[in-house]
Amino acid sequence: MPTYKAPLRDVRFLMNEMFDFQAHFATLSNGALADSDTVDMILEGTADLCENVLAPIYQSGDEEGCHFDNGVVTTPKGYKAAYDQFVQGGWQGLSYPEQYGGQGLPMSLNLVKSEMMGTANWSFTMYPGLSSGCMNTILQYGTEEQKDTYMPKLVEGTWSGTMCLTEPQCGTDLGQVKTRAEPEADGTYKIFGTKIFISAGEHDLAENIIHIVLARLPDAPKGTKGISLFIVPKFMPKADGTIGERNPVTCGSIEHKMGIRASATAVLNFDGAVGYLIGEPNKGLNAMFTFMNTARIGTAVQGIAHAELSYQGSLPYAKERMSMRALSGKKDPDKVADAIIHHADVRRLLLTQKAVAEGGRAMIYYAAQLADKMTDGILKGDHAEYEYWDDKLGFYTPILKGFLTEMGLESANLGMQVFGGHGYIKEHGMEQIVRDARISTLYEGTTGIQALDLLGRKVLLGSRGKVVRDFTGDILKFCGRQASHKNMRGFAWDLTKICAQWNTLTLRLMLMARKDRDVVSSASNDYLMYSGYAMMAYFWAQMAAKSFELLDKGGKEQPEFYQAKIQTAEFFFERLLPRAQGHAEAMIKPSKSLMQMDISNFSFDY
Ligand SMILES: Cc1cc2nc3c(=O)[nH]c(=O)nc-3n(C[C@H](O)[C@H](O)[C@H](O)COP(=O)(O)OP(=O)(O)OC[C@H]3O[C@@H](n4cnc5c(N)ncnc54)[C@H](O)[C@@H]3O)c2cc1C
């Protein structure tokens, strides 16, 4: 099993040298709380929690899984104790308002924390992650009374939360939601229906679970315009903050899953459970979309988490495992063979994982700064500011979620490949990472849905290509600044070509889609992946530029650290960025070859 070690040197390079988080915090209304000593304490504390509490129960949690007994769900051995430690450390409240007992720190620190926690143990991290979704909903749409009732316990972590959207007939198309909410004379609602696949829907970690539920009012319009949001507590809260009687929302079963087996995925039955409307009637889906961005970035983190853990497992193995001789001559002459890290193809596997983990981390940290600015808009009650940053983040979100989780899954697979046949057996823990990574491209919007969101909603319909023109405009400014640095000329030239091509492809697809409506769907996955490679290239080029600068004038790290960054950037540009060209070629093909076959001819045997 990989022994997780928090990548604090990389984290500090990004926070201090690349993105200057202290300067960024200074622009936020709550930024003064995040002085460098506090940030350092958080990083060290998170690393300690991850390395010593969460990582040790990662493999055992997978082996044992969650238990279901007549509606009661028990998490694997050690999870309750680890969760108690998490609560006692005040980790849940890191970025939530002080008014409710939190520490009021910027949201980006929560993302930094959740990447480390998720890498150490993704299953565990699901529980507080879902609570965050629930808290964000209540904070933004709840009444003062709802906030006062639920936030303090959720912020503390003694209560946890869920997001109940999916039903048996629909996960993507939430317009089909059937769960109904019947109004009562006292202003509450009775909720009836079944939700499936609800992460953290039932468990033994917290004393109460607060469900955020999508349901329909009796006279609601059909489809997405008739869905409302409700708070449904597992136990009714009493005025003194303790829990009262059990609400009739029960767990019918938990799923037996391929991965994240220590995370309980519940079927929940609402049999007239008391619910409280949150936000406006019939506007529930709009409300959900508001923090879709932050939730999706939270899942994008899973991509880098699995790339990082897989890399941490495969790197030491590649240095120890001996096989044949290097093509360029013996490297370990005293040994029976050379270590496999001397073979170029094994280096391809390792460097791909490294490029994805570190490149993805840079992308996420940048997006985290945008998320901070968006949250600051909410804190200041400045809706225009909130919308401006939410819009900006909206372009990054499907790319981060779709591309990084696909690349994280590939990286997890490559880590297993480094181990050869030993990767496929349980003992080394590499196959668990692949199984755990698999869900990331499915939930919180499949890759297909992220791709449609990007090309259809954000690029074509939403902005007629402006979001790409704006983003590539920023890249071109960067290229302009780098053109005079001889070391950076190659990166700048490749990026300039990508910018021109990205805009041309966007325009071509816009024109094609006018005649062939299926093109938006047929091109979307290639467009998403192309955009991901282009975006990651920009972040790798920025890291290379910073590393050249710090090699020259001296930085906080050793020269070897910056050299490795530059070399990984070179690997990315030479070996991974060319994949974008395959996507470019495929995306502009008409949809005919996908759409022409008659459905009855897909098979002649069944
Ligand atoms: C372990 C786990 C945890 C989960 N946690 C939660 C949770 O906490 N809360 C919650 O509410 N849900 C949760 N889910 C549900 C998850 O979000 C959904 O499974 C996911 O959104 C996909 O929905 P679906 O399974 O109904 O697939 P479908 O919507 O049926 O999609 C099937 C396939 O069709 C494609 N597709 C669908 N529509 C289109 C279209 N218009 N164009 C192109 N392709 C399309 C999809 O991309 C997919 O490949 C969880 C699921 C799992 C497995």
XYZ file of C-alpha atoms and ligand atoms in Angstrom:
659
model
C 0.000 0.000 0.000
C 1.378 3.470 -0.805
C 2.357 5.276 2.391
C 0.746 8.664 1.948
C 3.001 11.646 2.467
C 1.415 15.084 2.123
C 3.160 16.877 -0.787
C 3.825 20.002 1.290
C 6.785 21.190 -0.791
C 4.623 21.300 -3.893
C 1.738 22.865 -1.958
C 4.055 25.598 -0.619
C 5.579 26.208 -4.055
C 2.088 26.812 -5.449
C 0.764 28.840 -2.523
C 3.823 30.981 -1.859
C 5.791 31.235 -5.072
C 3.425 30.522 -7.956
C 0.118 32.101 -6.933
C 1.160 34.312 -3.972
C -1.766 33.363 -1.775
C -0.838 35.981 0.841
C -1.324 38.756 -1.732
C -4.549 37.070 -2.841
C -5.846 36.798 0.751
C -5.178 40.515 1.203
C -7.893 41.217 -1.405
C -10.562 39.276 0.554
C -12.755 40.546 3.365
C -11.840 37.503 5.498
C -8.274 37.223 4.184
C -6.594 38.820 7.213
C -7.396 35.665 9.198
C -5.206 33.634 6.836
C -1.791 35.036 7.762
C 1.175 32.891 6.835
C 1.593 31.394 10.333
C -2.049 30.289 10.386
C -1.777 28.828 6.888
C 1.366 26.973 7.892
C -0.342 25.542 10.969
C -3.251 24.380 8.810
C -0.940 22.718 6.306
C 1.053 20.934 9.004
C -2.082 19.934 10.910
C -3.798 18.611 7.787
C -0.703 16.654 6.818
C -0.597 15.106 10.285
C -4.293 14.167 10.205
C -3.913 12.673 6.731
C -0.701 10.750 7.256
C -1.431 9.458 10.752
C -5.196 9.122 11.018
C -6.814 8.833 7.566
C -4.221 6.991 5.469
C -3.825 4.088 7.930
C -7.540 3.168 7.576
C -7.719 3.588 3.779
C -7.061 -0.041 2.831
C -8.787 -1.649 5.833
C -11.884 0.470 5.161
C -11.995 -0.847 1.608
C -11.620 -4.448 2.719
C -14.288 -4.223 5.408
C -16.738 -1.862 3.689
C -19.839 -0.429 5.366
C -22.380 -2.629 7.128
C -26.144 -2.476 6.797
C -28.454 -4.003 9.375
C -32.148 -3.233 9.341
C -31.779 0.436 8.451
C -28.666 0.982 10.579
C -25.383 1.662 8.777
C -22.026 1.155 10.462
C -18.813 2.448 8.935
C -15.652 0.292 8.965
C -13.451 -0.072 12.033
C -11.591 3.105 12.905
C -13.802 5.475 10.911
C -15.835 6.723 13.864
C -12.682 7.386 15.909
C -11.068 9.161 12.942
C -14.209 11.250 12.419
C -14.261 12.201 16.118
C -10.668 13.350 15.793
C -11.613 15.345 12.683
C -14.445 17.016 14.623
C -12.314 17.709 17.694
C -9.693 19.352 15.491
C -12.337 21.777 14.204
C -11.549 20.759 10.622
C -15.125 20.886 9.332
C -15.502 24.562 10.218
C -12.249 25.771 8.652
C -13.880 27.943 5.988
C -17.300 28.516 7.507
C -18.385 31.718 9.270
C -17.193 32.438 12.804
C -20.779 33.386 13.643
C -21.637 29.664 13.504
C -18.510 28.480 15.249
C -16.276 28.155 12.205
C -12.877 29.706 11.676
C -14.042 31.947 8.838
C -10.993 31.291 6.667
C -11.064 31.609 2.869
C -12.660 28.709 0.963
C -9.422 27.937 -0.909
C -7.879 26.590 2.297
C -10.738 24.130 2.504
C -9.885 22.902 -1.007
C -6.208 22.574 -0.135
C -7.221 20.603 2.964
C -9.675 18.390 1.089
C -7.114 17.484 -1.586
C -4.768 16.120 1.068
C -7.586 14.410 2.956
C -9.011 12.962 -0.254
C -5.634 11.607 -1.317
C -5.116 9.965 2.052
C -8.602 8.474 2.117
C -11.242 9.468 -0.437
C -14.013 7.389 1.152
C -13.607 9.150 4.498
C -13.460 12.565 2.848
C -16.858 11.981 1.225
C -18.611 12.406 4.613
C -17.387 15.942 5.408
C -17.544 16.746 1.684
C -21.285 16.127 1.547
C -21.719 18.184 4.719
C -20.055 21.069 2.896
C -22.611 20.786 0.068
C -25.406 20.881 2.632
C -23.897 23.846 4.507
C -23.339 25.849 1.318
C -27.015 25.388 0.451
C -28.270 26.473 3.860
C -25.858 29.413 4.037
C -26.921 30.796 0.705
C -30.645 30.005 0.627
C -31.705 29.336 4.196
C -33.640 31.740 6.390
C -31.859 33.147 9.453
C -33.805 30.684 11.574
C -32.704 27.750 9.385
C -29.098 28.900 9.549
C -29.246 29.254 13.344
C -30.829 25.815 13.702
C -28.515 23.810 11.457
C -25.259 25.635 10.827
C -23.612 25.459 14.275
C -23.892 21.655 14.490
C -22.932 21.152 10.850
C -19.953 23.488 11.199
C -18.905 21.588 14.312
C -19.278 18.299 12.449
C -21.453 16.660 15.121
C -24.214 16.695 12.492
C -23.471 15.797 8.888
C -25.266 16.538 5.635
C -26.268 15.060 2.293
C -27.429 16.129 -1.145
C -30.448 14.044 -2.239
C -31.001 14.525 -5.972
C -30.881 11.152 -7.702
C -33.881 8.828 -8.065
C -34.102 5.421 -9.731
C -35.349 6.867 -13.041
C -33.025 9.885 -13.170
C -29.591 11.127 -12.178
C -28.619 13.437 -15.011
C -32.094 14.542 -16.070
C -33.390 15.899 -12.777
C -36.463 17.260 -14.556
C -37.828 13.737 -14.042
C -37.695 13.931 -10.217
C -40.884 12.423 -8.711
C -40.370 12.868 -4.949
C -43.286 14.980 -3.766
C -43.701 17.554 -1.020
C -47.184 18.065 0.419
C -47.803 21.334 2.286
C -49.033 21.124 5.880
C -51.095 23.715 7.713
C -48.129 24.684 9.944
C -45.967 25.721 6.959
C -43.905 22.518 6.891
C -44.117 19.827 4.188
C -44.469 16.057 4.186
C -41.951 14.471 1.826
C -42.754 11.206 0.009
C -40.439 9.364 -2.369
C -37.242 7.384 -2.807
C -33.754 8.717 -3.425
C -30.922 6.425 -4.463
C -27.118 6.596 -4.451
C -27.085 9.089 -1.573
C -23.532 9.451 -0.295
C -23.350 9.639 3.499
C -27.129 9.098 3.500
C -26.934 6.943 6.634
C -23.985 6.199 8.920
C -22.792 6.114 12.514
C -20.335 9.025 12.422
C -22.617 11.910 13.395
C -25.558 12.184 15.804
C -27.863 13.705 13.157
C -27.963 13.841 9.349
C -29.413 16.832 7.520
C -30.671 15.950 4.060
C -31.082 18.536 1.316
C -33.789 17.056 -0.882
C -35.118 17.915 -4.347
C -38.900 17.402 -4.515
C -42.010 18.671 -6.294
C -44.860 20.702 -4.852
C -48.375 19.490 -5.783
C -49.069 22.216 -8.360
C -45.498 22.433 -9.689
C -44.911 22.813 -13.430
C -43.503 19.718 -15.174
C -39.750 19.351 -15.755
C -36.888 21.344 -14.311
C -39.015 24.426 -13.576
C -41.097 22.595 -10.982
C -38.502 21.418 -8.495
C -38.062 22.789 -4.985
C -35.455 22.261 -2.268
C -36.174 21.020 1.238
C -34.269 20.470 4.456
C -35.167 17.089 5.935
C -33.428 16.228 9.217
C -32.997 12.612 10.287
C -33.841 13.623 13.867
C -36.001 16.681 14.508
C -33.855 19.418 16.075
C -35.031 20.784 19.419
C -34.806 24.451 20.407
C -31.874 23.765 22.759
C -29.772 22.271 19.917
C -30.262 18.655 20.975
C -32.027 16.089 18.820
C -35.648 15.110 19.174
C -37.830 12.446 17.626
C -36.924 10.430 14.536
C -38.246 11.792 11.237
C -39.574 9.061 8.897
C -36.650 9.102 6.485
C -35.059 5.671 6.562
C -32.274 3.812 4.847
C -33.629 0.921 2.760
C -30.201 -0.464 1.840
C -26.669 0.523 0.902
C -24.997 -0.177 -2.432
C -22.285 -2.806 -2.963
C -19.787 -0.855 -4.995
C -16.680 -1.244 -7.111
C -14.756 1.346 -5.080
C -14.987 3.950 -2.289
C -16.373 1.079 -0.258
C -15.985 2.817 3.104
C -18.301 5.571 1.925
C -21.921 4.593 2.563
C -24.110 5.041 -0.543
C -27.697 4.826 0.636
C -31.184 4.249 -0.689
C -33.361 6.640 1.319
C -37.103 6.286 1.721
C -39.064 9.391 2.635
C -42.383 8.246 4.090
C -44.031 11.525 4.965
C -40.851 12.932 6.501
C -41.129 16.511 7.757
C -39.363 18.896 5.397
C -38.755 22.641 5.397
C -38.742 24.586 2.151
C -35.412 26.231 1.487
C -35.260 29.045 -1.044
C -38.135 29.840 -3.393
C -40.723 27.283 -4.525
C -39.938 25.734 -7.943
C -36.479 27.319 -8.036
C -34.702 24.365 -6.435
C -32.715 23.375 -9.477
C -31.506 26.938 -10.066
C -30.338 26.972 -6.465
C -28.516 23.664 -6.986
C -26.775 25.058 -10.039
C -25.461 27.966 -8.018
C -23.004 25.849 -6.163
C -22.609 23.223 -8.815
C -19.317 25.013 -9.564
C -17.838 24.587 -6.104
C -19.194 21.035 -5.760
C -17.721 20.076 -9.111
C -14.341 21.542 -8.265
C -14.524 19.466 -5.086
C -14.905 16.372 -7.275
C -12.218 17.531 -9.734
C -9.890 17.298 -6.735
C -10.483 13.540 -6.816
C -8.633 13.420 -10.156
C -5.438 14.794 -8.686
C -5.897 12.875 -5.438
C -5.755 9.521 -7.201
C -2.965 10.622 -9.566
C -0.925 11.715 -6.534
C -1.530 8.573 -4.467
C -0.877 6.298 -7.408
C 2.359 8.171 -8.111
C 3.417 7.909 -4.473
C 2.884 4.151 -4.727
C 4.529 3.544 -8.079
C 7.620 5.764 -7.780
C 9.394 3.798 -5.009
C 8.456 0.534 -6.719
C 9.964 1.714 -10.018
C 13.218 2.513 -8.187
C 13.380 -0.936 -6.567
C 11.992 -3.373 -9.100
C 14.736 -4.821 -11.300
C 14.106 -5.902 -14.861
C 16.476 -6.295 -17.796
C 19.102 -3.757 -18.763
C 18.565 -0.156 -19.832
C 18.865 0.243 -23.605
C 21.578 2.881 -23.211
C 23.787 0.563 -21.097
C 23.890 -0.852 -17.532
C 22.744 1.558 -14.816
C 23.026 -0.751 -11.793
C 26.043 -2.863 -12.811
C 26.333 -4.520 -9.385
C 22.798 -5.780 -9.560
C 21.282 -8.600 -11.522
C 19.356 -6.091 -13.636
C 18.565 -2.389 -13.784
C 15.679 -0.787 -11.893
C 12.657 -0.328 -14.161
C 12.785 3.455 -13.691
C 15.670 3.425 -16.187
C 13.342 2.296 -18.989
C 11.861 5.133 -21.020
C 8.431 3.535 -21.178
C 8.232 3.234 -17.377
C 9.257 6.881 -17.107
C 6.341 7.690 -19.418
C 3.994 6.056 -16.894
C 5.549 7.887 -13.948
C 5.857 11.288 -15.579
C 2.262 11.171 -16.790
C 1.095 10.667 -13.202
C 3.388 13.423 -11.956
C 2.320 15.843 -14.713
C -1.365 15.226 -13.973
C -1.032 15.459 -10.178
C 1.084 18.632 -10.151
C -0.470 20.255 -13.231
C -3.958 19.497 -11.935
C -3.066 20.847 -8.506
C -1.990 24.150 -10.086
C -5.277 24.329 -12.012
C -7.298 23.652 -8.859
C -5.389 26.185 -6.753
C -5.997 28.867 -9.347
C -9.700 27.990 -9.463
C -9.710 28.030 -5.652
C -8.684 31.693 -5.764
C -11.626 32.413 -8.066
C -13.872 30.505 -5.644
C -12.563 32.700 -2.806
C -13.508 35.829 -4.709
C -16.928 34.406 -5.478
C -17.493 33.505 -1.812
C -16.308 36.964 -0.809
C -19.123 38.383 -2.938
C -21.585 36.304 -0.883
C -19.985 37.344 2.432
C -20.201 41.008 1.471
C -23.763 40.590 0.171
C -22.542 41.886 -3.213
C -24.544 39.826 -5.706
C -22.953 41.411 -8.783
C -19.479 40.514 -7.545
C -20.622 37.002 -6.707
C -22.089 36.535 -10.209
C -19.002 37.916 -11.949
C -16.676 35.406 -10.276
C -19.194 32.583 -10.467
C -19.361 33.159 -14.239
C -15.583 33.123 -14.541
C -15.392 29.944 -12.498
C -18.168 28.466 -14.638
C -15.814 28.134 -17.604
C -13.145 26.301 -15.580
C -15.540 23.983 -13.764
C -16.519 21.464 -16.481
C -12.920 21.377 -17.719
C -11.538 20.732 -14.242
C -14.183 18.164 -13.336
C -14.284 16.369 -16.708
C -10.641 16.483 -17.737
C -8.965 16.046 -14.345
C -11.086 13.083 -13.303
C -10.491 11.359 -16.660
C -6.752 12.011 -16.315
C -6.803 10.964 -12.663
C -8.355 7.662 -13.653
C -5.750 7.183 -16.377
C -2.991 8.017 -13.886
C -4.340 5.540 -11.340
C -4.268 2.909 -14.074
C -0.719 3.822 -15.048
C 0.398 3.514 -11.421
C -0.956 -0.026 -11.453
C 0.876 -0.630 -14.759
C 4.208 0.274 -13.137
C 3.661 -2.686 -10.795
C 3.058 -5.111 -13.667
C 1.036 -8.121 -12.486
C 1.676 -7.116 -8.867
C -0.481 -4.057 -9.453
C -3.485 -6.225 -10.201
C -3.441 -8.088 -6.910
C -4.770 -6.512 -3.722
C -1.626 -6.657 -1.596
C 0.035 -3.487 -2.936
C -3.120 -1.389 -2.843
C -2.709 -0.074 -6.385
C -5.878 -1.702 -7.704
C -7.898 -0.037 -4.927
C -6.834 3.362 -6.224
C -8.120 2.451 -9.698
C -11.437 1.208 -8.278
C -11.801 4.309 -6.108
C -10.948 6.619 -8.998
C -13.564 5.119 -11.309
C -16.543 6.858 -9.703
C -15.042 10.322 -10.232
C -16.012 10.474 -13.919
C -19.572 9.389 -13.114
C -21.002 11.322 -10.192
C -21.439 15.062 -9.849
C -22.212 15.062 -13.602
C -20.654 12.429 -15.890
C -17.837 13.418 -18.228
C -20.406 13.463 -21.028
C -22.516 15.987 -19.118
C -19.477 18.150 -18.265
C -18.610 18.138 -21.962
C -22.131 19.222 -22.957
C -22.087 21.892 -20.253
C -18.782 23.238 -21.559
C -19.431 23.234 -25.285
C -23.193 23.655 -25.346
C -23.980 25.849 -22.353
C -20.823 27.794 -21.567
C -19.104 28.172 -24.955
C -21.734 28.143 -27.724
C -25.068 29.169 -26.198
C -23.860 31.100 -23.172
C -21.132 33.232 -24.727
C -20.814 32.448 -28.466
C -17.161 31.615 -27.896
C -16.343 34.666 -25.756
C -15.231 32.596 -22.759
C -12.608 30.914 -24.943
C -11.562 34.226 -26.506
C -11.159 35.724 -23.010
C -9.202 32.776 -21.646
C -6.933 32.476 -24.681
C -6.492 36.273 -24.483
C -4.954 35.781 -21.036
C -2.717 33.001 -22.355
C -1.554 35.157 -25.252
C -0.661 37.993 -22.880
C 1.430 35.511 -20.901
C 3.081 34.325 -24.150
C 3.827 37.930 -25.083
C 5.594 38.459 -21.758
C 7.587 35.233 -22.153
C 8.656 35.717 -25.784
C 11.805 37.583 -24.759
C 12.965 34.762 -22.447
C 14.878 32.313 -24.577
C 14.078 29.350 -22.297
C 10.367 30.000 -22.572
C 10.125 30.626 -26.322
C 9.223 27.018 -27.188
C 6.429 26.889 -24.598
C 5.109 30.289 -25.695
C 5.090 29.304 -29.374
C 3.200 26.035 -28.726
C 0.679 27.869 -26.568
C 0.173 30.586 -29.178
C -0.647 27.944 -31.796
C -3.075 26.241 -29.386
C -4.850 29.548 -28.705
C -5.400 30.196 -32.417
C -6.560 26.612 -32.977
C -8.911 26.595 -29.942
C -10.719 29.680 -31.255
C -10.868 28.343 -34.819
C -12.286 25.023 -33.628
C -14.883 26.853 -31.547
C -15.962 28.931 -34.526
C -16.126 25.886 -36.803
C -18.265 23.991 -34.337
C -20.548 26.995 -33.957
C -21.094 27.063 -37.722
C -21.445 23.266 -38.018
C -23.974 23.115 -35.164
C -26.303 25.436 -37.069
C -26.810 22.752 -39.726
C -26.163 19.604 -37.711
C -27.611 19.845 -34.186
C -26.042 16.544 -33.070
C -22.588 18.083 -33.534
C -22.738 19.679 -30.076
C -22.994 16.212 -28.533
C -20.719 14.411 -31.023
C -17.916 16.967 -30.610
C -18.335 17.637 -26.904
C -16.062 14.992 -25.382
C -13.199 15.796 -27.779
C -13.755 19.499 -27.135
C -13.609 18.973 -23.371
C -10.416 16.925 -23.534
C -8.821 19.360 -25.981
C -9.668 22.243 -23.632
C -8.221 20.302 -20.693
C -4.881 19.687 -22.434
C -4.756 23.332 -23.522
C -5.527 24.600 -20.016
C -3.071 22.265 -18.330
C -0.399 23.334 -20.846
C -0.934 26.955 -19.809
C -0.470 26.089 -16.129
C 2.613 23.977 -16.836
C 4.105 26.825 -18.862
C 3.438 29.217 -15.969
C 5.142 26.819 -13.544
C 8.102 26.516 -15.918
C 8.366 30.305 -16.211
C 8.275 30.711 -12.432
C 10.873 27.968 -12.009
C 13.264 29.580 -14.508
C 12.820 32.880 -12.661
C 13.498 31.307 -9.246
C 16.472 29.314 -10.520
C 17.888 32.624 -11.632
C 17.187 34.812 -8.610
C 16.836 32.100 -5.957
C 13.672 30.737 -4.415
C 12.629 28.954 -1.238
C 13.271 25.540 -2.798
C 16.416 23.736 -3.892
C 17.432 24.221 -7.564
C 16.625 20.537 -8.262
C 12.992 21.179 -7.364
C 12.672 23.930 -9.987
C 14.606 21.878 -12.556
C 12.197 18.979 -12.060
C 9.260 21.355 -12.610
C 10.763 22.568 -15.890
C 11.486 19.007 -16.999
C 7.942 17.900 -16.194
C 6.635 20.870 -18.188
C 8.812 19.769 -21.130
C 7.449 16.235 -20.815
C 3.884 17.554 -20.790
C 4.406 19.697 -23.886
C 6.208 16.963 -25.827
C 4.297 13.873 -24.789
C 0.811 14.777 -23.566
C -0.124 18.014 -25.318
C 0.103 16.390 -28.798
C -2.938 14.280 -27.807
C -4.963 17.477 -28.233
C -4.422 17.241 -31.996
C -6.261 13.910 -32.186
C -9.186 15.500 -30.370
C -9.030 18.533 -32.684
C -9.265 16.312 -35.739
C -12.101 14.173 -34.385
C -14.302 16.967 -33.034
C -14.821 18.684 -36.378
C -16.108 15.591 -38.146
C -19.821 15.676 -38.927
C -21.975 13.599 -36.610
C -22.919 11.228 -39.467
C -20.678 8.267 -38.552
C -22.142 8.323 -35.026
C -25.749 8.864 -35.963
C -26.274 7.030 -39.241
C -26.643 3.462 -37.958
C -30.205 2.347 -37.404
C -30.759 1.429 -33.730
C -31.974 -2.035 -34.745
C -28.673 -2.652 -36.537
C -26.398 -2.070 -33.530
C -26.498 -5.870 -33.100
C -27.985 -8.761 -34.999
C -27.766 -11.290 -32.160
C -29.904 -9.757 -29.426
C -21.098 6.011 -5.506
C -22.105 7.026 -5.944
C -22.346 8.132 -5.137
C -23.321 9.070 -5.515
N -23.633 10.098 -4.666
C -24.745 10.854 -4.919
C -25.246 11.778 -3.947
O -24.674 11.964 -2.877
N -26.393 12.453 -4.233
C -27.054 12.275 -5.405
O -28.105 12.894 -5.588
N -26.603 11.421 -6.347
C -25.460 10.704 -6.139
N -25.003 9.804 -7.074
C -25.693 9.706 -8.353
C -24.857 10.255 -9.508
O -24.731 11.648 -9.399
C -25.535 9.806 -10.818
O -25.370 8.404 -10.914
C -24.954 10.505 -12.014
O -25.329 11.854 -12.001
C -25.431 9.889 -13.340
O -26.810 9.699 -13.352
P -27.419 8.271 -13.756
O -26.687 7.244 -12.996
O -28.880 8.341 -13.610
O -27.030 8.098 -15.286
P -27.884 8.585 -16.525
O -28.330 9.970 -16.313
O -28.923 7.582 -16.814
O -26.800 8.571 -17.685
C -26.383 7.361 -18.356
C -25.393 7.720 -19.452
O -26.040 8.546 -20.430
C -25.310 9.751 -20.623
N -26.261 10.834 -20.865
C -27.378 11.122 -20.181
N -28.009 12.174 -20.721
C -27.257 12.578 -21.768
C -27.364 13.622 -22.733
N -28.361 14.493 -22.710
N -26.383 13.739 -23.656
C -25.349 12.889 -23.695
N -25.202 11.875 -22.811
C -26.130 11.731 -21.863
C -24.512 9.954 -19.338
O -23.349 10.726 -19.571
C -24.184 8.520 -18.959
O -23.036 8.100 -19.636
C -24.011 8.904 -6.746
C -23.727 7.800 -7.558
C -22.816 6.872 -7.168
C -22.589 5.669 -8.043
